[in-house]
PDB file of N, CA and C in Angstrom:
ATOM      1  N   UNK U  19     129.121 125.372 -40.415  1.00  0.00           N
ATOM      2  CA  UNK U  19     127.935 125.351 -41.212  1.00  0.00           C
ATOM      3  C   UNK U  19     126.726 124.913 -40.376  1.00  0.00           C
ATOM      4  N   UNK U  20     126.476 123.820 -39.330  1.00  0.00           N
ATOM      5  CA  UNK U  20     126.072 123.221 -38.835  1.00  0.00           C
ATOM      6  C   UNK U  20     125.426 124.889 -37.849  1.00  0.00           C
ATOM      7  N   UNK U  21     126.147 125.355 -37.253  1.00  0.00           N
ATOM      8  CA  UNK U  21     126.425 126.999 -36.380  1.00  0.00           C
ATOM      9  C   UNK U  21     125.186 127.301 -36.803  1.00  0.00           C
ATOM     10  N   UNK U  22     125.361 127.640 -37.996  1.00  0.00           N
ATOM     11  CA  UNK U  22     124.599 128.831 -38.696  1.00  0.00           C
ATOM     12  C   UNK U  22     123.328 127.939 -39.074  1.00  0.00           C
ATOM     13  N   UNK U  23     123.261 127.185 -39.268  1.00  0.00           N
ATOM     14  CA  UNK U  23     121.752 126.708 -39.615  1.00  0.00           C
ATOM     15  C   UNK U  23     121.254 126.011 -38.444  1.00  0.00           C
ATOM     16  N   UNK U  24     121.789 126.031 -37.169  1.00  0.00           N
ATOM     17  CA  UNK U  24     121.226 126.033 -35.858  1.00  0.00           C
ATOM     18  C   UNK U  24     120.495 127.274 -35.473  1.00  0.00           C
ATOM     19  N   UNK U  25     121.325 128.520 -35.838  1.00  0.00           N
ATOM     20  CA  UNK U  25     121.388 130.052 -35.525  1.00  0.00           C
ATOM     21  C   UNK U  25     120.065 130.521 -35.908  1.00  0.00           C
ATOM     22  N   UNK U  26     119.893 130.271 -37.785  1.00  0.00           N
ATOM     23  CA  UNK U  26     118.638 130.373 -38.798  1.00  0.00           C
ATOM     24  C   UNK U  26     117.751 129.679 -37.959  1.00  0.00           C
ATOM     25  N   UNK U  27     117.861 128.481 -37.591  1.00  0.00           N
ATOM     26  CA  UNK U  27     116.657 128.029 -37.199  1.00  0.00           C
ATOM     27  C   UNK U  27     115.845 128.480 -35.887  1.00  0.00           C
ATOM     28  N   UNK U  28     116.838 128.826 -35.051  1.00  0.00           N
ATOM     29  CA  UNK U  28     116.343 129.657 -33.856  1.00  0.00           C
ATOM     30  C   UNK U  28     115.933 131.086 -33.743  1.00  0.00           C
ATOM     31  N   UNK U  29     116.305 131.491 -34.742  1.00  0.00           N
ATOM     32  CA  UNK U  29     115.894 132.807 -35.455  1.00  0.00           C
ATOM     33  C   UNK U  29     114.435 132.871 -35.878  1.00  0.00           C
ATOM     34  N   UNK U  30     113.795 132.022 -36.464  1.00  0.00           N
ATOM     35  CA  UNK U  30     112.568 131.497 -36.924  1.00  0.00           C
ATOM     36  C   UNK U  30     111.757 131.444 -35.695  1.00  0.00           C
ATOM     37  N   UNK U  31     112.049 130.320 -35.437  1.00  0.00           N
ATOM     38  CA  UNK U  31     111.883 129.864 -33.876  1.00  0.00           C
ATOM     39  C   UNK U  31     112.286 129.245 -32.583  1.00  0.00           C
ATOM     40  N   UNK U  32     112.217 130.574 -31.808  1.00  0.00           N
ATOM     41  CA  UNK U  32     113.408 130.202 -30.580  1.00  0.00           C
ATOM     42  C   UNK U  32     113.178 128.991 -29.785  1.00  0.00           C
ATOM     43  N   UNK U  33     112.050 128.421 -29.701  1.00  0.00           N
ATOM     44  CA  UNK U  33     111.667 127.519 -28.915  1.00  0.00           C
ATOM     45  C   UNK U  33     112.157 125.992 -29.337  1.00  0.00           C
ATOM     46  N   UNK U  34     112.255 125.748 -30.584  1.00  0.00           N
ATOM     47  CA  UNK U  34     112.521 124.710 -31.630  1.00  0.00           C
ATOM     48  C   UNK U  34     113.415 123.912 -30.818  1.00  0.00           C
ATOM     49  N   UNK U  35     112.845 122.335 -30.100  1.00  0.00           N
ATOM     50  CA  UNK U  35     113.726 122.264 -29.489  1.00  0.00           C
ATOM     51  C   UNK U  35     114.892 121.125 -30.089  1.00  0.00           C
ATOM     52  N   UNK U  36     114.882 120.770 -31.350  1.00  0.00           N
ATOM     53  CA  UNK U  36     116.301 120.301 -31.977  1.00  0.00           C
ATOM     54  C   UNK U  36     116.858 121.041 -31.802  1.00  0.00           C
ATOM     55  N   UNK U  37     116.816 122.617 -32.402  1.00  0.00           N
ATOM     56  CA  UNK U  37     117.621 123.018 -32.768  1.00  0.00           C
ATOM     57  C   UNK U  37     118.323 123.675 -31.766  1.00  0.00           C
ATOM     58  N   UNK U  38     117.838 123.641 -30.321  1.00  0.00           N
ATOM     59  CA  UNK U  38     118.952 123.709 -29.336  1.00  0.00           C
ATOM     60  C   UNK U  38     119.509 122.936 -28.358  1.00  0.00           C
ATOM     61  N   UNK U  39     119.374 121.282 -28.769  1.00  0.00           N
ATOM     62  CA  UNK U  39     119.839 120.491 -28.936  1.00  0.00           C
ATOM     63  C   UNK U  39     121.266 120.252 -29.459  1.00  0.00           C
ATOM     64  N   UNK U  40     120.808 120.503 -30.831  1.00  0.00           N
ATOM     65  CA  UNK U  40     122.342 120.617 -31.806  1.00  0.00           C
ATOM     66  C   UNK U  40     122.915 121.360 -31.508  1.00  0.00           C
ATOM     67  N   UNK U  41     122.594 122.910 -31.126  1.00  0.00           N
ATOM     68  CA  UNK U  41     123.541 123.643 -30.162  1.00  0.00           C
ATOM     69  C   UNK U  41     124.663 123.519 -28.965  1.00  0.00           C
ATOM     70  N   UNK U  42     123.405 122.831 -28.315  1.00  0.00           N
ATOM     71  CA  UNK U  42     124.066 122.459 -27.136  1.00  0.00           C
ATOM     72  C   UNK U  42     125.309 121.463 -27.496  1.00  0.00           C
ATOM     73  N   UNK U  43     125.032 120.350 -28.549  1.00  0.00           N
ATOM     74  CA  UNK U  43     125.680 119.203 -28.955  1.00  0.00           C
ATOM     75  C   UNK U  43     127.080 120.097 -29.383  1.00  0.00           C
ATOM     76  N   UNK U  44     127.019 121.262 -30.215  1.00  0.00           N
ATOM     77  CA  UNK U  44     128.025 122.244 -30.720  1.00  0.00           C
ATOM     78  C   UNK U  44     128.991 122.798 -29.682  1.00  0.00           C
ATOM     79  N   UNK U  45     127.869 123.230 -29.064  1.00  0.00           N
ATOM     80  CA  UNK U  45     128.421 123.958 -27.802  1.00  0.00           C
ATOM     81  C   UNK U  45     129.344 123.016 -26.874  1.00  0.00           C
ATOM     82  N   UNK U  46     128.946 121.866 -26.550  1.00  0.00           N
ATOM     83  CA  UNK U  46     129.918 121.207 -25.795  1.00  0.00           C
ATOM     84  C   UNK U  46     131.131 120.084 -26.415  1.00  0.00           C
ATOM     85  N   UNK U  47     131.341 120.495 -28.143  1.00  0.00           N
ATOM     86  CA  UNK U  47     131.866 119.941 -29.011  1.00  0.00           C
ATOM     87  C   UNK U  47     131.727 118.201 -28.961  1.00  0.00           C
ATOM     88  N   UNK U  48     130.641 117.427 -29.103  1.00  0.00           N
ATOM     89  CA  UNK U  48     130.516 116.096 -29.047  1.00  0.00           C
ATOM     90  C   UNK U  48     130.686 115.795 -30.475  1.00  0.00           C
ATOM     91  N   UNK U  49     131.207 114.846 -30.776  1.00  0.00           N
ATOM     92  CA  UNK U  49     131.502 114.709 -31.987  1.00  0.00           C
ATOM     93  C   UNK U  49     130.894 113.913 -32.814  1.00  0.00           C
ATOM     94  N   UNK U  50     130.563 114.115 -34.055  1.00  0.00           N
ATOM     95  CA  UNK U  50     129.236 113.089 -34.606  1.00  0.00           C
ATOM     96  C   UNK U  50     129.796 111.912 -34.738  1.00  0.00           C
ATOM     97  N   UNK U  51     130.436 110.804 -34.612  1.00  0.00           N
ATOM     98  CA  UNK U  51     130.549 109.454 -34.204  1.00  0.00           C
ATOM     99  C   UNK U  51     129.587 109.539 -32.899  1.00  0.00           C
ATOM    100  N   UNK U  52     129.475 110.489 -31.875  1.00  0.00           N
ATOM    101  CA  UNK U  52     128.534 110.252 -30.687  1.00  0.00           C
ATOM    102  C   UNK U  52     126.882 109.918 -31.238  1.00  0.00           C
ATOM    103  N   UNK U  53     126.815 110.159 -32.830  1.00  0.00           N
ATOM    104  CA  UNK U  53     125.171 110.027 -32.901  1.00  0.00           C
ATOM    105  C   UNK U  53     125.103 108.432 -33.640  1.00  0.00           C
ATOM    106  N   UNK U  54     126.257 107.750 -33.636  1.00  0.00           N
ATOM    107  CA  UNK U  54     126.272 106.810 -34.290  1.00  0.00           C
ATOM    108  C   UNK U  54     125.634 105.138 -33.581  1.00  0.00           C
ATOM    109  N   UNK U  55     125.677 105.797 -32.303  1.00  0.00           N
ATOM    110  CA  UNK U  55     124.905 104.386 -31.397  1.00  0.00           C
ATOM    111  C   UNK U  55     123.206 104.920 -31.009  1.00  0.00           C
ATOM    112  N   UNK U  56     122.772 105.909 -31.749  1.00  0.00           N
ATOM    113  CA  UNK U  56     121.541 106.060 -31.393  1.00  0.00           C
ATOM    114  C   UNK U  56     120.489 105.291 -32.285  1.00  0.00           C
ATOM    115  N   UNK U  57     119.058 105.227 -31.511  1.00  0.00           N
ATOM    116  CA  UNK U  57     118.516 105.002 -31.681  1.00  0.00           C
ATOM    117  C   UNK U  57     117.447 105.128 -32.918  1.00  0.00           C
ATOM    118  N   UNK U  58     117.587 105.291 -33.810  1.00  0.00           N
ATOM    119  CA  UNK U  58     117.100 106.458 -35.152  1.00  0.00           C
ATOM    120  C   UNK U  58     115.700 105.863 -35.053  1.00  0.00           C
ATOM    121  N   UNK U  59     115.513 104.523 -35.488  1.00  0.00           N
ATOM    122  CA  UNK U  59     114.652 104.510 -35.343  1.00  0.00           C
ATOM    123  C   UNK U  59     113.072 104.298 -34.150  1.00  0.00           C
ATOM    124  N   UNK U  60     113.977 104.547 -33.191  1.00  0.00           N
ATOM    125  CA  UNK U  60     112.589 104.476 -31.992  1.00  0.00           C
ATOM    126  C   UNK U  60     112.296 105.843 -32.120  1.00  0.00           C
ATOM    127  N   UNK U  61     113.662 106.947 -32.574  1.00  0.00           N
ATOM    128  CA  UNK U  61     113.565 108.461 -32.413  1.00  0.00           C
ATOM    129  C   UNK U  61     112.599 108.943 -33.511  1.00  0.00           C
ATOM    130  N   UNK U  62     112.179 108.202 -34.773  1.00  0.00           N
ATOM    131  CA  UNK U  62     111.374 108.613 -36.014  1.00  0.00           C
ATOM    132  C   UNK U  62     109.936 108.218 -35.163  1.00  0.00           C
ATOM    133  N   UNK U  63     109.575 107.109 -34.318  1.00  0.00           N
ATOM    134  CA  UNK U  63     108.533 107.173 -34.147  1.00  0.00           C
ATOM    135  C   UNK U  63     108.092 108.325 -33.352  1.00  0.00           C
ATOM    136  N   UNK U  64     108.698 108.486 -32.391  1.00  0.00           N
ATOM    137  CA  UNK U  64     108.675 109.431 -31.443  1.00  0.00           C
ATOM    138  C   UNK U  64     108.568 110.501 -32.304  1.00  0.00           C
ATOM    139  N   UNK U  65     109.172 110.827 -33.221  1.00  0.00           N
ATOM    140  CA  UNK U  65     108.740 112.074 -33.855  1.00  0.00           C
ATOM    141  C   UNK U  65     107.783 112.201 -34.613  1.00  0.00           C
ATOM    142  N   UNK U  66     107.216 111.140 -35.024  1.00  0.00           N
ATOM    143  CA  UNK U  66     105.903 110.920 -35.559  1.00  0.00           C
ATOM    144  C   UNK U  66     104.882 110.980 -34.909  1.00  0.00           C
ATOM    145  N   UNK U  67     104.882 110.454 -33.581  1.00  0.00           N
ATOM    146  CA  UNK U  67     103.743 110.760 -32.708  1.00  0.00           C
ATOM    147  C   UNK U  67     103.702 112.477 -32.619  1.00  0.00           C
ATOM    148  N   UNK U  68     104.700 113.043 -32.476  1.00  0.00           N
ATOM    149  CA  UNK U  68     104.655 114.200 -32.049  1.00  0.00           C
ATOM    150  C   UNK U  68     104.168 115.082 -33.004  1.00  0.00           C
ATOM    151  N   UNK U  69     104.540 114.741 -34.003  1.00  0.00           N
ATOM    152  CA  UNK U  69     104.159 115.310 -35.106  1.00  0.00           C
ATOM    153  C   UNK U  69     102.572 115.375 -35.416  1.00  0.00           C
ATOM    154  N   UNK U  70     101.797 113.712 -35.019  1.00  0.00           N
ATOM    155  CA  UNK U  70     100.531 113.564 -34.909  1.00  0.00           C
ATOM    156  C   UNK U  70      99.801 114.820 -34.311  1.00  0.00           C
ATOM    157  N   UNK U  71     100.337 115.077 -32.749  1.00  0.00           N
ATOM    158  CA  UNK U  71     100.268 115.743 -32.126  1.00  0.00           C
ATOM    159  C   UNK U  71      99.284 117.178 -32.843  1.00  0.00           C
ATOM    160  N   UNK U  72     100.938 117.780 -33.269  1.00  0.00           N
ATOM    161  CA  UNK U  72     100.717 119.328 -33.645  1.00  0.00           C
ATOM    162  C   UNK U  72     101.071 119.302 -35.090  1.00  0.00           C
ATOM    163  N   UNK U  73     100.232 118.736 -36.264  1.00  0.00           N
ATOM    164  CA  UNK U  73     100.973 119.107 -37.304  1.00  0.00           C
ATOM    165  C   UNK U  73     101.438 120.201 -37.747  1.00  0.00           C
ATOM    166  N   UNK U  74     100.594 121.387 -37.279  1.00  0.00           N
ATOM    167  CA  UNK U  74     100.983 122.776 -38.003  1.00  0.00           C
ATOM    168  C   UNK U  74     102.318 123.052 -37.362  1.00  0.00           C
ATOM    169  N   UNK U  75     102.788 122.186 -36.415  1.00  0.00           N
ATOM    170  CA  UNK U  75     104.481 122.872 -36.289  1.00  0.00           C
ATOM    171  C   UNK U  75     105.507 121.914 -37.452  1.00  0.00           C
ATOM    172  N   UNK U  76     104.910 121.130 -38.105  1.00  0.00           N
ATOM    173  CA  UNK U  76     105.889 119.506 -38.638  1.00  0.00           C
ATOM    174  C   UNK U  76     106.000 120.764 -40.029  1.00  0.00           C
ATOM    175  N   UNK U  77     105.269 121.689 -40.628  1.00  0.00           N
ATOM    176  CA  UNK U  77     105.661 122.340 -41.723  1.00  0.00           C
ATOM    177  C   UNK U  77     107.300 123.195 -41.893  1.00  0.00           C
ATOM    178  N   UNK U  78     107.897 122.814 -42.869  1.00  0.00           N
ATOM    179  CA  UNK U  78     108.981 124.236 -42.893  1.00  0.00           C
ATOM    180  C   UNK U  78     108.724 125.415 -42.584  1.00  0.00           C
ATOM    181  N   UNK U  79     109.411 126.116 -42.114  1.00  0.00           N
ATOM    182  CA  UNK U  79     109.210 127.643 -42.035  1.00  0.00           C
ATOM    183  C   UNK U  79     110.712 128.060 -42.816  1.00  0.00           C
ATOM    184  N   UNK U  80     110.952 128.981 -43.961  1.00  0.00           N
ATOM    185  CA  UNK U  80     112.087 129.483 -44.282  1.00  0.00           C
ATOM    186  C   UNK U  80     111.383 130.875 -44.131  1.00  0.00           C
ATOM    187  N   UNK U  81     113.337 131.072 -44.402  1.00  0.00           N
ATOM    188  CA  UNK U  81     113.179 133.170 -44.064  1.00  0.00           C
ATOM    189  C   UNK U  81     113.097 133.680 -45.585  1.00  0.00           C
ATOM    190  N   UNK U  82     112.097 135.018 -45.328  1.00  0.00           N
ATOM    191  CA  UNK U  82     111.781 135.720 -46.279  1.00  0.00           C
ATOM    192  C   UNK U  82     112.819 135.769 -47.378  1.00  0.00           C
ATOM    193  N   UNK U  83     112.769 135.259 -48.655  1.00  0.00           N
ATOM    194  CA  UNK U  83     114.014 135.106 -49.387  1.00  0.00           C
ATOM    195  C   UNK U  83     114.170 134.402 -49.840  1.00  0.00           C
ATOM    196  N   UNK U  84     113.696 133.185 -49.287  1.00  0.00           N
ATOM    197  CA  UNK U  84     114.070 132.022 -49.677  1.00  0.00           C
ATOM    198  C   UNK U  84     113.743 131.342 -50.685  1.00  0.00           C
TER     199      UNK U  84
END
């Protein structure tokens, strides 16, 4: 499930770089106990700045259909 809404999302946009992240994370089968010593929250700021950044990318994009 995780596959396919990596797949959708790169489909949208290839550049997106979570979502080839989680790929990669897929791809080299790490297992989610590995996200369990991270950092969440230094990673929300960081994504908040970034977000500051460029808001017009922080919007959803879904596919026609949706």
């Amino acid at each position: 499930m995780a596959r396919v809404a990596v797949e959708r999302a790169l489909s949208i946009d290839p550049h997106y770089s979570l979502a080839h992240l989680i790929r990669t994370a897929l791809n080299c089968g790490l297992p989610p106990e590995a996200a369990a010593g991270m950092d969440c929250a230094g990673m929300a700021d960081e994504v908040a700045d970034k977000a500051a950044q460029c808001p017009e990318g922080t919007r959803p994009v879904l596919p026609v259909g949706w």
